[in-house]
Amino acid sequence: MRKIRLAKDRIARYLMLGIAIFTILFLLIIGLSLFFKALPIIREKSLWVLLTSVNWKPFKGDFGFLPFILSTFYVSLIAIIIALPFSILTSIYLNTYASKTICRFFEPVVDLLSGIPPVIYGVWGTLTIVPLIANKIAPKFVEFSTGYTVLAGGVVLAVMIIPLLISIMLEVFRSIPQEITDASLSLGATKWQTVKRVILRKSFPGIIAATVLALSRAFGETMAVLMVCGNITQIPHSVFDACYPLPALIANNYGEMLSMPSYESALMFSAFLLFIIVVIFNGLSRFTLIQIEKRYQF
Amino acid sequence: MRIKQIEEKIFKVIMMGAAMIILGLLLYIIGTVFYRGLPALTLDMITKLPGGGFYLGKEGGVLNAIVGSLYIILGSLAISIVISVPLVMYINFYLPPKSIFSSIIRFSLDILFGIPSIVYGAFGFALMIYLGMRASLLGGIITVAMLIMPLMMRSFDEVTRLLSRDLPDALLSLGATKYEMTKVIIRQMVPGLITAILLAVGRGIGDAATVLFTAGYTDNIPTALNQPAATLPLSIFFQLGSPVEEVQNRAYASAIILTVMILILSFSARYFSSKFSKHKI
């Protein structure tokens, strides 16, 4: 009887260990398989050409990813620029000013915002942001714009990353010891002065980490961006130009292009690129956040 | 002296404004979807399959997409629960607290969580080609399982970490093996597990990029694992791309269906997690 119990325990332990090891290896498996799928095109064109060429003519064998990389970069940058002030202000408000009731009320708001599916954001973007840009904002700056633009992508993405930014920043602010803020307040500083001189300064690494994390989320967002960005292969020259981010490129073309091995490999290359950038960004910011959490754990 | 009080007031107003704008955005998004979708939302939408000429504005509904989404999410839930629960138990109760191995696992979960759904979609599709599968229900289930597993593990892990060590210690001191101990502990963790499941369902059911290549699309309800399956997000996306206005209106109506599903999931997750914190030992 005792032996059976112990044997069961041992079997369970090894099974669990197997799952644990597989979880760690899974990251490697995804990365390697994407890399090997992308290898033919890297061999054919060299990495430098792929990353810096602007020629995208898959049927002639030209695969320049620069327009897509720049589109992704611009859209994400606009999203961060819009989202960051809102998120910082809101999370400071929730952390230092708001009463418990307001905080409890705001939690589901942030949860719901982060739970809304990308497609719904896309629908909302095409219904509100796109016409707004086409009819109201763009005519003041340029002659004509369809509204399906870098700016539209940036605005929709900004709304999508705000909940992520807020929830991480709240955690970062909470990790600041209460004694420090109390000391500042007891010396006669106002709450805002405490926020400005103590809290923001203390949580600066955390805010950077949250920003990088949100940026990597923005890089990979597909459906919403696909629906509002216009998807025209070009390097956007203003925020009122259409653009074509990397995830949208994969979503629009992958699956149909299996008849052309080099095209398939090129799309896999873009998936690999996305994977590498996101893993590096994520790794760095998560590492920073874990360090912050550790420092203030007693 | 005066200046700092004025500054305080100004910034407080700005901050409240920012918070109000974010609340307003949520209402605006949900409001827009409901405003445009409600006129087209009929009972037919949720009870009928797409009829002939559905995509030209004739009658029918999106039952195929609703059922397809449910099949995919249920299948991927089954896979991810079977893998997530043992893993979370392992890192919390088998490994010593503060072990390096468990931090490495948690770190890789964090990174897996951050990988975009389109990358999972592309990887899943490459895997299916390698295995000789076509776009099918099974392909969708596997890919969505990859997407939701890190989220489920992370949120389940978070509640499990909060469990006090008393119960495991008491069980062990009574002579239970660790395996018997986890069987008891899991019962304590059910509300936390339900919250994790609901969060994972919310993410999985709304994601389109993972199922775009792997599950395919069909007007019928799949009856076997190797048949393609429609999904709600893709159905919204395809209907929205139609030039016919009635079809576009139906996309908004389908968006309401999806939004309501997400709202229900989110609120029940909240309900279960509050229940959990009440009955924690």
Coordinates of C-alpha atoms in Angstrom, one line a residue:
Chain A
M1 CA 0.0 0.0 0.0
R2 CA 2.7 2.4 1.0
K3 CA 4.7 1.5 -2.1
I4 CA 1.8 2.3 -4.4
R5 CA 1.3 5.7 -2.8
L6 CA 5.0 6.5 -3.1
A7 CA 5.0 5.3 -6.7
K8 CA 2.0 7.5 -7.6
D9 CA 3.8 10.4 -6.0
R10 CA 6.9 9.8 -8.0
I11 CA 5.1 9.3 -11.3
A12 CA 3.2 12.6 -10.7
R13 CA 6.4 14.3 -9.9
Y14 CA 8.1 13.2 -13.1
L15 CA 5.1 14.1 -15.3
M16 CA 5.0 17.5 -13.8
L17 CA 8.7 18.0 -14.2
G18 CA 8.2 17.0 -17.9
I19 CA 5.5 19.7 -18.3
A20 CA 7.7 22.3 -16.6
I21 CA 10.7 21.5 -18.8
F22 CA 8.5 21.6 -21.9
T23 CA 7.1 25.0 -21.0
I24 CA 10.6 26.4 -20.8
L25 CA 11.6 24.7 -24.1
F26 CA 8.4 25.8 -25.8
L27 CA 9.8 29.3 -26.3
L28 CA 12.9 27.8 -27.9
I29 CA 10.8 25.5 -30.1
I30 CA 8.7 28.4 -31.5
G31 CA 11.8 30.5 -32.1
L32 CA 13.8 27.8 -33.8
S33 CA 11.0 26.5 -36.0
L34 CA 10.2 30.1 -37.1
F35 CA 13.9 30.6 -37.7
F36 CA 14.4 27.5 -39.8
K37 CA 11.3 28.4 -41.8
A38 CA 12.8 31.8 -42.5
L39 CA 16.3 30.5 -43.2
P40 CA 15.8 30.0 -47.0
I41 CA 15.0 33.7 -47.5
I42 CA 17.8 34.8 -45.3
R43 CA 20.2 32.7 -47.2
E44 CA 18.9 34.0 -50.5
K45 CA 18.8 37.7 -49.8
S46 CA 21.0 38.3 -46.8
L47 CA 19.6 39.8 -43.6
W48 CA 20.8 43.3 -44.4
V49 CA 18.9 43.5 -47.7
L50 CA 15.7 42.1 -46.2
L51 CA 15.8 44.7 -43.4
T52 CA 16.7 47.8 -45.3
S53 CA 15.3 47.3 -48.8
V54 CA 12.1 49.2 -49.7
N55 CA 11.2 47.0 -52.7
W56 CA 8.3 44.7 -52.0
K57 CA 7.5 42.7 -55.1
P58 CA 7.0 39.2 -54.0
F59 CA 6.2 37.9 -57.5
K60 CA 9.5 39.2 -58.8
G61 CA 11.4 37.9 -55.8
D62 CA 12.0 41.3 -54.1
F63 CA 11.4 41.2 -50.4
G64 CA 12.2 44.4 -48.7
F65 CA 10.7 44.7 -45.2
L66 CA 11.6 48.3 -44.5
P67 CA 8.1 49.7 -45.2
F68 CA 6.5 47.2 -42.9
I69 CA 9.1 47.6 -40.1
L70 CA 8.8 51.4 -40.3
S71 CA 4.9 51.2 -40.3
T72 CA 5.0 49.0 -37.2
F73 CA 7.4 51.3 -35.5
Y74 CA 5.5 54.5 -36.3
V75 CA 2.1 53.1 -35.3
S76 CA 3.5 51.8 -32.0
L77 CA 5.3 55.0 -31.3
I78 CA 2.1 57.1 -31.8
A79 CA 0.2 54.7 -29.6
I80 CA 2.8 55.0 -26.8
I81 CA 2.9 58.8 -27.1
I82 CA -0.8 59.0 -26.7
A83 CA -1.3 56.3 -24.1
L84 CA 1.6 57.1 -21.7
P85 CA 0.4 60.4 -20.3
F86 CA -3.2 59.1 -19.8
S87 CA -1.9 56.0 -18.1
I88 CA 0.6 57.7 -15.8
L89 CA -1.9 60.3 -14.7
T90 CA -4.7 57.8 -14.1
S91 CA -2.5 55.4 -12.2
I92 CA -1.1 58.2 -10.0
Y93 CA -4.6 59.3 -9.4
L94 CA -5.7 55.8 -8.4
N95 CA -2.7 55.3 -6.3
T96 CA -2.4 58.5 -4.3
Y97 CA -5.6 60.5 -4.6
A98 CA -8.6 58.3 -5.2
S99 CA -10.7 56.9 -2.4
K100 CA -11.1 53.1 -2.0
T101 CA -14.5 53.2 -3.6
I102 CA -13.3 54.9 -6.7
C103 CA -10.4 52.4 -6.9
R104 CA -12.8 49.5 -6.6
F105 CA -15.0 51.0 -9.2
F106 CA -12.1 51.5 -11.6
E107 CA -10.7 48.0 -11.4
P108 CA -13.4 46.5 -13.5
V109 CA -13.1 49.4 -16.0
V110 CA -9.5 48.6 -16.6
D111 CA -10.3 44.8 -16.7
L112 CA -13.0 45.3 -19.3
L113 CA -10.9 47.5 -21.5
S114 CA -8.2 44.9 -21.5
G115 CA -10.8 42.1 -22.1
I116 CA -12.4 43.7 -25.2
P117 CA -11.3 41.6 -28.2
P118 CA -9.1 43.3 -30.8
V119 CA -11.8 42.8 -33.5
I120 CA -14.2 45.0 -31.4
Y121 CA -11.5 47.7 -31.2
G122 CA -11.1 47.4 -34.9
V123 CA -14.9 47.8 -35.4
W124 CA -14.9 50.8 -33.1
G125 CA -11.9 52.3 -34.9
T126 CA -13.5 52.0 -38.3
L127 CA -16.8 53.5 -37.0
T128 CA -15.4 56.4 -35.1
I129 CA -11.7 57.2 -35.4
V130 CA -11.4 56.6 -39.2
P131 CA -14.2 59.0 -40.2
L132 CA -13.1 61.5 -37.6
I133 CA -9.6 61.6 -39.2
A134 CA -10.9 61.6 -42.7
N135 CA -13.6 64.3 -42.2
K136 CA -12.3 66.5 -39.4
I137 CA -8.6 66.2 -38.6
A138 CA -6.9 65.4 -41.9
P139 CA -8.5 68.2 -44.0
K140 CA -6.8 70.7 -41.8
F141 CA -3.4 69.4 -42.6
V142 CA -3.4 67.5 -45.9
E143 CA -5.6 67.7 -49.0
F144 CA -7.0 64.2 -48.9
S145 CA -7.0 61.2 -46.6
T146 CA -9.1 58.1 -46.4
G147 CA -8.9 58.0 -42.7
Y148 CA -7.3 54.6 -42.8
T149 CA -4.0 55.9 -41.6
V150 CA -1.0 55.7 -39.3
L151 CA -2.8 58.0 -36.9
A152 CA -5.9 55.8 -36.8
G153 CA -3.8 52.8 -36.0
G154 CA -1.9 54.7 -33.4
V155 CA -5.1 55.9 -31.6
V156 CA -6.8 52.5 -31.6
L157 CA -3.6 50.8 -30.4
A158 CA -3.2 53.5 -27.7
V159 CA -6.6 52.6 -26.3
M160 CA -5.7 48.9 -26.4
I161 CA -2.5 49.3 -24.4
I162 CA -3.8 51.7 -21.8
P163 CA -5.2 49.0 -19.5
L164 CA -1.8 47.1 -19.6
L165 CA 0.1 50.3 -18.8
I166 CA -2.2 51.2 -15.9
S167 CA -2.2 47.7 -14.3
I168 CA 1.6 47.4 -14.4
M169 CA 2.2 51.0 -13.2
L170 CA -0.2 50.5 -10.3
E171 CA 1.9 47.5 -9.3
V172 CA 5.1 49.6 -9.6
F173 CA 3.7 52.4 -7.5
R174 CA 2.5 50.0 -4.9
S175 CA 6.0 48.6 -4.5
I176 CA 7.2 52.0 -3.3
P177 CA 7.5 51.8 0.5
Q178 CA 4.8 53.8 2.3
E179 CA 7.5 55.3 4.7
I180 CA 9.1 57.3 1.9
T181 CA 5.9 59.0 0.8
D182 CA 4.9 59.5 4.5
A183 CA 8.3 61.2 5.1
S184 CA 7.8 63.5 2.2
L185 CA 4.3 64.4 3.2
S186 CA 5.2 65.0 6.8
L187 CA 7.9 67.5 5.7
G188 CA 5.1 69.6 4.3
A189 CA 5.2 68.6 0.7
T190 CA 1.8 68.5 -1.1
K191 CA 0.7 65.3 -2.6
W192 CA 1.6 66.4 -6.1
Q193 CA 5.1 67.4 -4.9
T194 CA 5.5 64.0 -3.4
V195 CA 4.4 62.4 -6.6
K196 CA 6.7 64.6 -8.7
R197 CA 9.8 64.4 -6.5
V198 CA 9.5 61.0 -4.8
I199 CA 7.1 58.6 -6.4
L200 CA 7.9 59.3 -10.1
R201 CA 11.6 59.4 -9.4
K202 CA 11.5 56.1 -7.4
S203 CA 9.4 54.3 -9.9
F204 CA 11.2 55.5 -13.0
P205 CA 12.7 52.1 -14.0
G206 CA 9.3 50.5 -13.5
I207 CA 7.6 53.1 -15.8
I208 CA 10.3 52.4 -18.4
A209 CA 9.7 48.7 -18.1
A210 CA 5.9 49.1 -18.4
T211 CA 6.4 51.3 -21.5
V212 CA 8.7 48.7 -23.2
L213 CA 6.2 46.0 -22.4
A214 CA 3.3 48.0 -23.8
L215 CA 5.4 48.8 -26.9
S216 CA 6.0 45.1 -27.5
R217 CA 2.3 44.5 -27.1
A218 CA 1.7 47.2 -29.7
F219 CA 4.2 45.7 -32.1
G220 CA 2.3 42.4 -32.3
E221 CA -1.3 43.6 -32.3
T222 CA -2.8 42.4 -35.5
M223 CA -6.6 42.5 -36.1
A224 CA -7.4 46.0 -34.9
V225 CA -4.4 47.5 -36.7
L226 CA -5.2 45.6 -39.9
M227 CA -8.7 47.0 -39.9
V228 CA -7.8 50.7 -39.6
C229 CA -4.3 51.2 -41.1
G230 CA -5.1 51.0 -44.8
N231 CA -2.6 48.3 -45.7
I232 CA -0.8 50.0 -48.5
T233 CA 2.9 49.0 -49.0
Q234 CA 4.7 52.3 -48.6
I235 CA 6.9 54.2 -46.2
P236 CA 4.4 56.6 -44.6
H237 CA 5.6 60.2 -44.8
S238 CA 3.0 61.7 -42.5
V239 CA 0.6 60.4 -39.9
F240 CA -2.2 60.8 -42.6
D241 CA -0.7 58.2 -44.9
A242 CA -1.8 54.6 -45.0
C243 CA 0.7 52.1 -43.7
Y244 CA 1.1 48.3 -43.5
P245 CA 2.5 46.9 -40.2
L246 CA 4.2 43.5 -40.1
P247 CA 1.4 41.6 -38.3
A248 CA -1.1 42.8 -40.8
L249 CA 1.2 41.6 -43.6
I250 CA 1.3 38.1 -42.2
A251 CA -2.4 38.0 -41.5
N252 CA -3.3 39.2 -45.0
N253 CA -1.0 37.0 -47.0
Y254 CA 0.0 33.9 -45.0
G255 CA -2.1 30.8 -45.8
E256 CA -2.6 31.7 -49.4
M257 CA 1.0 32.0 -50.4
L258 CA 2.1 28.4 -49.9
S259 CA 2.5 27.9 -53.7
M260 CA 5.5 30.2 -53.5
P261 CA 8.2 28.9 -51.2
S262 CA 10.2 32.1 -51.1
Y263 CA 7.1 34.2 -50.3
E264 CA 6.1 31.8 -47.5
S265 CA 9.7 31.9 -46.2
A266 CA 9.6 35.7 -46.3
L267 CA 6.4 35.8 -44.3
M268 CA 7.9 33.4 -41.8
F269 CA 10.8 35.8 -41.6
S270 CA 8.5 38.6 -40.6
A271 CA 6.9 36.3 -37.9
F272 CA 10.4 35.5 -36.7
L273 CA 11.4 39.2 -36.6
L274 CA 8.2 40.0 -34.6
F275 CA 9.0 37.0 -32.2
I276 CA 12.6 38.1 -31.6
I277 CA 11.7 41.8 -31.0
V278 CA 8.9 40.9 -28.6
V279 CA 10.9 38.3 -26.7
I280 CA 13.8 40.7 -26.2
F281 CA 11.6 43.6 -25.2
N282 CA 9.5 41.4 -22.9
G283 CA 12.5 39.7 -21.4
L284 CA 14.1 43.0 -20.5
S285 CA 11.1 44.6 -19.0
R286 CA 9.8 41.6 -17.1
F287 CA 13.3 41.2 -15.7
T288 CA 13.3 44.8 -14.5
L289 CA 9.8 44.4 -13.0
I290 CA 10.8 41.3 -11.1
Q291 CA 13.8 43.0 -9.7
I292 CA 11.7 45.9 -8.6
E293 CA 9.2 43.6 -6.9
K294 CA 12.0 41.7 -5.2
R295 CA 13.6 44.9 -3.8
Y296 CA 10.5 45.8 -1.9
Q297 CA 9.5 42.4 -0.6
F298 CA 10.1 41.9 3.0
Chain B
M1 CA 3.3 78.6 -0.4
R2 CA 0.4 79.5 -2.6
I3 CA 2.0 78.2 -5.8
K4 CA 2.3 74.7 -4.6
Q5 CA -1.3 74.5 -3.5
I6 CA -2.4 75.9 -6.9
E7 CA -0.2 73.3 -8.7
E8 CA -1.7 70.6 -6.5
K9 CA -5.2 71.6 -7.5
I10 CA -4.4 71.9 -11.2
F11 CA -2.8 68.5 -11.4
K12 CA -5.5 66.8 -9.4
V13 CA -8.0 68.1 -12.0
I14 CA -5.9 66.9 -14.8
M15 CA -5.5 63.5 -13.3
M16 CA -9.2 63.2 -12.6
G17 CA -9.8 64.2 -16.2
A18 CA -7.5 61.5 -17.5
A19 CA -9.3 58.9 -15.4
M20 CA -12.7 60.2 -16.6
I21 CA -11.5 60.0 -20.3
I22 CA -10.5 56.4 -19.8
L23 CA -13.9 55.5 -18.3
G24 CA -15.5 57.5 -21.1
L25 CA -13.5 55.5 -23.7
L26 CA -14.9 52.2 -22.4
L27 CA -18.4 53.5 -22.5
Y28 CA -17.8 55.0 -25.9
I29 CA -16.5 51.8 -27.4
I30 CA -19.3 49.6 -26.0
G31 CA -21.9 52.3 -26.8
T32 CA -20.7 52.6 -30.4
V33 CA -21.0 48.9 -31.0
F34 CA -24.4 48.7 -29.4
Y35 CA -25.7 51.8 -31.2
R36 CA -24.7 50.5 -34.6
G37 CA -25.5 46.8 -34.0
L38 CA -28.8 46.8 -32.1
P39 CA -31.0 47.6 -35.2
A40 CA -29.6 44.5 -37.0
L41 CA -29.6 42.2 -34.0
T42 CA -32.5 39.8 -34.4
L43 CA -33.2 36.4 -32.9
D44 CA -32.3 34.9 -36.3
M45 CA -28.7 36.1 -35.8
I46 CA -28.1 33.7 -33.0
T47 CA -30.3 30.8 -34.0
K48 CA -29.8 30.4 -37.7
L49 CA -26.9 29.3 -39.9
P50 CA -26.0 31.6 -42.8
G51 CA -28.6 31.0 -45.5
G52 CA -28.1 31.1 -49.3
G53 CA -27.0 34.7 -50.2
F54 CA -26.2 35.5 -46.6
Y55 CA -23.2 37.5 -47.6
L56 CA -25.3 39.5 -50.1
G57 CA -27.7 40.6 -47.4
K58 CA -30.2 37.8 -47.4
E59 CA -31.4 36.0 -44.3
G60 CA -29.5 33.8 -41.9
G61 CA -27.5 34.2 -38.8
V62 CA -24.1 33.5 -37.3
L63 CA -24.8 30.4 -35.4
N64 CA -22.0 28.7 -37.2
A65 CA -19.5 31.2 -35.8
I66 CA -21.0 31.1 -32.3
V67 CA -20.9 27.3 -32.1
G68 CA -17.5 27.2 -33.8
S69 CA -16.0 29.6 -31.3
L70 CA -17.5 27.6 -28.4
Y71 CA -16.1 24.3 -29.8
I72 CA -12.7 25.8 -30.2
I73 CA -12.6 27.4 -26.8
L74 CA -13.9 24.3 -25.0
G75 CA -11.4 22.1 -26.7
S76 CA -8.5 24.4 -26.0
L77 CA -9.7 24.8 -22.4
A78 CA -9.6 21.0 -21.9
I79 CA -6.0 20.9 -23.2
S80 CA -4.8 23.9 -21.2
I81 CA -6.4 22.9 -17.9
V82 CA -4.8 19.4 -18.1
I83 CA -1.4 21.1 -18.6
S84 CA -1.8 24.2 -16.5
V85 CA -3.0 22.7 -13.2
P86 CA -0.1 20.2 -12.8
L87 CA 2.4 22.9 -13.7
V88 CA 1.1 25.4 -11.2
M89 CA 1.0 22.8 -8.5
Y90 CA 4.5 21.7 -9.3
I91 CA 6.1 25.2 -9.1
N92 CA 4.2 26.0 -5.9
F93 CA 4.2 22.9 -3.9
Y94 CA 6.8 20.5 -5.3
L95 CA 9.7 22.9 -5.9
P96 CA 11.1 24.6 -2.8
P97 CA 9.9 28.2 -2.4
K98 CA 12.3 30.7 -4.0
S99 CA 13.9 28.0 -6.2
I100 CA 15.6 29.2 -9.3
F101 CA 13.9 26.7 -11.5
S102 CA 10.4 28.0 -10.6
S103 CA 11.6 31.6 -11.3
I104 CA 12.8 30.5 -14.7
I105 CA 9.4 28.8 -15.4
R106 CA 7.5 31.9 -14.3
F107 CA 9.8 34.1 -16.4
S108 CA 9.2 32.0 -19.5
L109 CA 5.5 32.1 -18.9
D110 CA 5.7 35.9 -18.8
I111 CA 7.5 35.9 -22.1
L112 CA 5.1 33.3 -23.7
F113 CA 2.2 35.5 -22.5
G114 CA 3.7 38.5 -24.4
I115 CA 4.1 36.7 -27.7
P116 CA 1.6 38.1 -30.2
S117 CA -1.3 36.0 -31.3
I118 CA -0.3 36.3 -34.9
V119 CA 3.0 34.6 -34.1
Y120 CA 1.1 31.7 -32.5
G121 CA -1.1 31.6 -35.5
A122 CA 1.9 31.4 -37.9
F123 CA 3.6 28.9 -35.8
G124 CA 0.5 26.8 -35.4
F125 CA -0.1 26.9 -39.2
A126 CA 3.6 25.9 -39.9
L127 CA 3.1 23.0 -37.4
M128 CA 0.0 21.9 -39.1
I129 CA 1.6 21.8 -42.5
Y130 CA 4.5 19.9 -41.0
L131 CA 2.0 17.3 -39.6
G132 CA 0.0 17.3 -42.9
M133 CA -3.1 18.8 -41.4
R134 CA -5.5 21.2 -43.1
A135 CA -7.3 24.2 -41.5
S136 CA -9.6 22.4 -39.1
L137 CA -11.3 22.5 -35.7
L138 CA -8.4 20.6 -34.2
G139 CA -5.8 23.0 -35.6
G140 CA -7.7 25.9 -34.1
I141 CA -8.0 24.2 -30.8
I142 CA -4.3 23.5 -30.5
T143 CA -3.3 27.0 -31.5
V144 CA -5.8 28.7 -29.2
A145 CA -4.6 26.4 -26.4
M146 CA -1.0 27.7 -27.0
L147 CA -2.4 31.3 -26.8
I148 CA -4.4 30.9 -23.6
M149 CA -2.2 28.6 -21.6
P150 CA 0.4 31.1 -20.4
L151 CA -2.5 33.5 -19.3
M152 CA -4.2 30.6 -17.5
M153 CA -1.0 29.4 -15.8
R154 CA 0.0 32.9 -14.7
S155 CA -3.4 33.9 -13.2
F156 CA -3.8 30.5 -11.5
D157 CA -0.3 30.7 -10.2
E158 CA -1.0 34.2 -8.8
V159 CA -3.9 33.0 -6.6
T160 CA -2.1 29.8 -5.7
R161 CA 0.9 31.8 -4.4
L162 CA -1.5 33.6 -2.0
L163 CA -2.5 30.3 -0.3
S164 CA -1.1 30.2 3.1
R165 CA 1.5 27.4 3.7
D166 CA -0.4 26.1 6.8
L167 CA -2.7 23.7 4.8
P168 CA 0.2 22.1 2.9
D169 CA 2.3 21.8 6.0
A170 CA -0.6 20.2 8.0
L171 CA -1.2 17.7 5.2
L172 CA 2.4 16.8 4.9
S173 CA 2.8 16.4 8.7
L174 CA -0.1 13.9 8.6
G175 CA 2.0 11.7 6.4
A176 CA 0.4 12.6 3.0
T177 CA 2.6 12.3 0.0
K178 CA 2.9 15.5 -2.1
Y179 CA 0.7 14.1 -4.7
E180 CA -2.1 13.4 -2.1
M181 CA -1.5 16.9 -0.8
T182 CA -2.1 18.6 -4.2
K183 CA -5.3 16.6 -4.6
V184 CA -6.6 18.3 -1.4
I185 CA -5.2 21.7 -2.2
I186 CA -6.8 21.8 -5.7
R187 CA -10.2 21.7 -4.0
Q188 CA -9.3 24.8 -2.2
M189 CA -8.1 26.4 -5.4
V190 CA -11.3 25.8 -7.5
P191 CA -12.6 29.4 -7.4
G192 CA -9.1 30.7 -8.4
L193 CA -9.0 28.1 -11.2
I194 CA -12.4 29.2 -12.4
T195 CA -11.2 32.9 -12.5
A196 CA -8.2 31.8 -14.5
I197 CA -10.4 29.8 -16.9
L198 CA -12.8 32.7 -17.4
L199 CA -9.9 35.1 -18.2
A200 CA -8.4 32.6 -20.6
V201 CA -11.8 32.0 -22.3
G202 CA -12.2 35.8 -22.7
R203 CA -8.8 36.0 -24.4
G204 CA -9.3 32.9 -26.5
I205 CA -12.8 33.6 -27.7
G206 CA -12.0 37.1 -28.9
D207 CA -8.8 36.4 -30.7
A208 CA -8.9 36.3 -34.5
A209 CA -5.2 36.2 -35.5
T210 CA -4.7 32.7 -34.1
V211 CA -7.6 31.1 -35.9
L212 CA -7.2 33.0 -39.1
F213 CA -5.1 30.3 -40.8
T214 CA -5.6 27.4 -38.4
A215 CA -9.3 26.9 -38.1
G216 CA -10.4 28.1 -41.5
Y217 CA -14.0 29.3 -42.1
T218 CA -17.2 27.5 -43.0
D219 CA -20.9 28.2 -43.1
N220 CA -21.7 24.9 -41.4
I221 CA -21.3 23.7 -37.9
P222 CA -18.3 21.3 -37.8
T223 CA -19.2 17.7 -36.9
A224 CA -15.6 16.3 -36.7
L225 CA -12.2 17.5 -35.6
N226 CA -10.8 17.6 -39.1
Q227 CA -13.5 19.9 -40.5
P228 CA -12.9 23.6 -40.7
A229 CA -14.7 25.8 -38.1
A230 CA -16.0 29.4 -38.2
T231 CA -15.3 31.7 -35.4
L232 CA -17.1 34.8 -34.2
P233 CA -14.2 37.4 -34.5
L234 CA -13.5 36.2 -38.0
S235 CA -17.1 36.3 -38.9
I236 CA -17.2 39.9 -37.8
F237 CA -14.1 40.7 -39.8
F238 CA -15.4 39.1 -43.0
Q239 CA -18.8 40.6 -42.8
L240 CA -17.3 44.0 -42.2
G241 CA -15.3 43.6 -45.4
S242 CA -18.4 43.2 -47.4
P243 CA -19.6 46.2 -49.6
V244 CA -23.3 45.4 -48.8
E245 CA -24.6 47.6 -46.1
E246 CA -26.9 45.0 -44.5
V247 CA -24.0 42.6 -44.2
Q248 CA -21.9 45.3 -42.5
N249 CA -24.8 46.0 -40.1
R250 CA -24.8 42.3 -39.2
A251 CA -21.1 42.6 -38.5
Y252 CA -22.0 45.2 -35.8
A253 CA -24.7 42.9 -34.5
S254 CA -22.2 40.0 -34.3
A255 CA -19.9 42.4 -32.5
I256 CA -22.6 42.9 -29.9
I257 CA -22.9 39.2 -29.4
L258 CA -19.1 38.9 -28.9
T259 CA -19.0 42.0 -26.6
V260 CA -21.9 40.6 -24.4
M261 CA -20.1 37.3 -24.1
I262 CA -16.9 39.1 -23.0
L263 CA -18.8 41.2 -20.5
I264 CA -20.4 38.2 -19.0
L265 CA -17.1 36.4 -18.8
S266 CA -15.4 39.3 -17.2
F267 CA -18.0 40.0 -14.6
S268 CA -18.2 36.3 -13.6
A269 CA -14.4 36.2 -13.3
R270 CA -14.6 39.1 -11.0
Y271 CA -17.4 37.5 -9.0
F272 CA -15.5 34.3 -8.5
S273 CA -12.3 36.0 -7.5
S274 CA -14.1 38.1 -4.9
K275 CA -15.7 34.9 -3.6
F276 CA -12.3 33.3 -3.5
S277 CA -10.8 36.0 -1.3
K278 CA -13.7 35.7 1.1
H279 CA -13.3 32.0 1.8
K280 CA -9.6 31.8 1.8
I281 CA -8.3 30.1 4.9

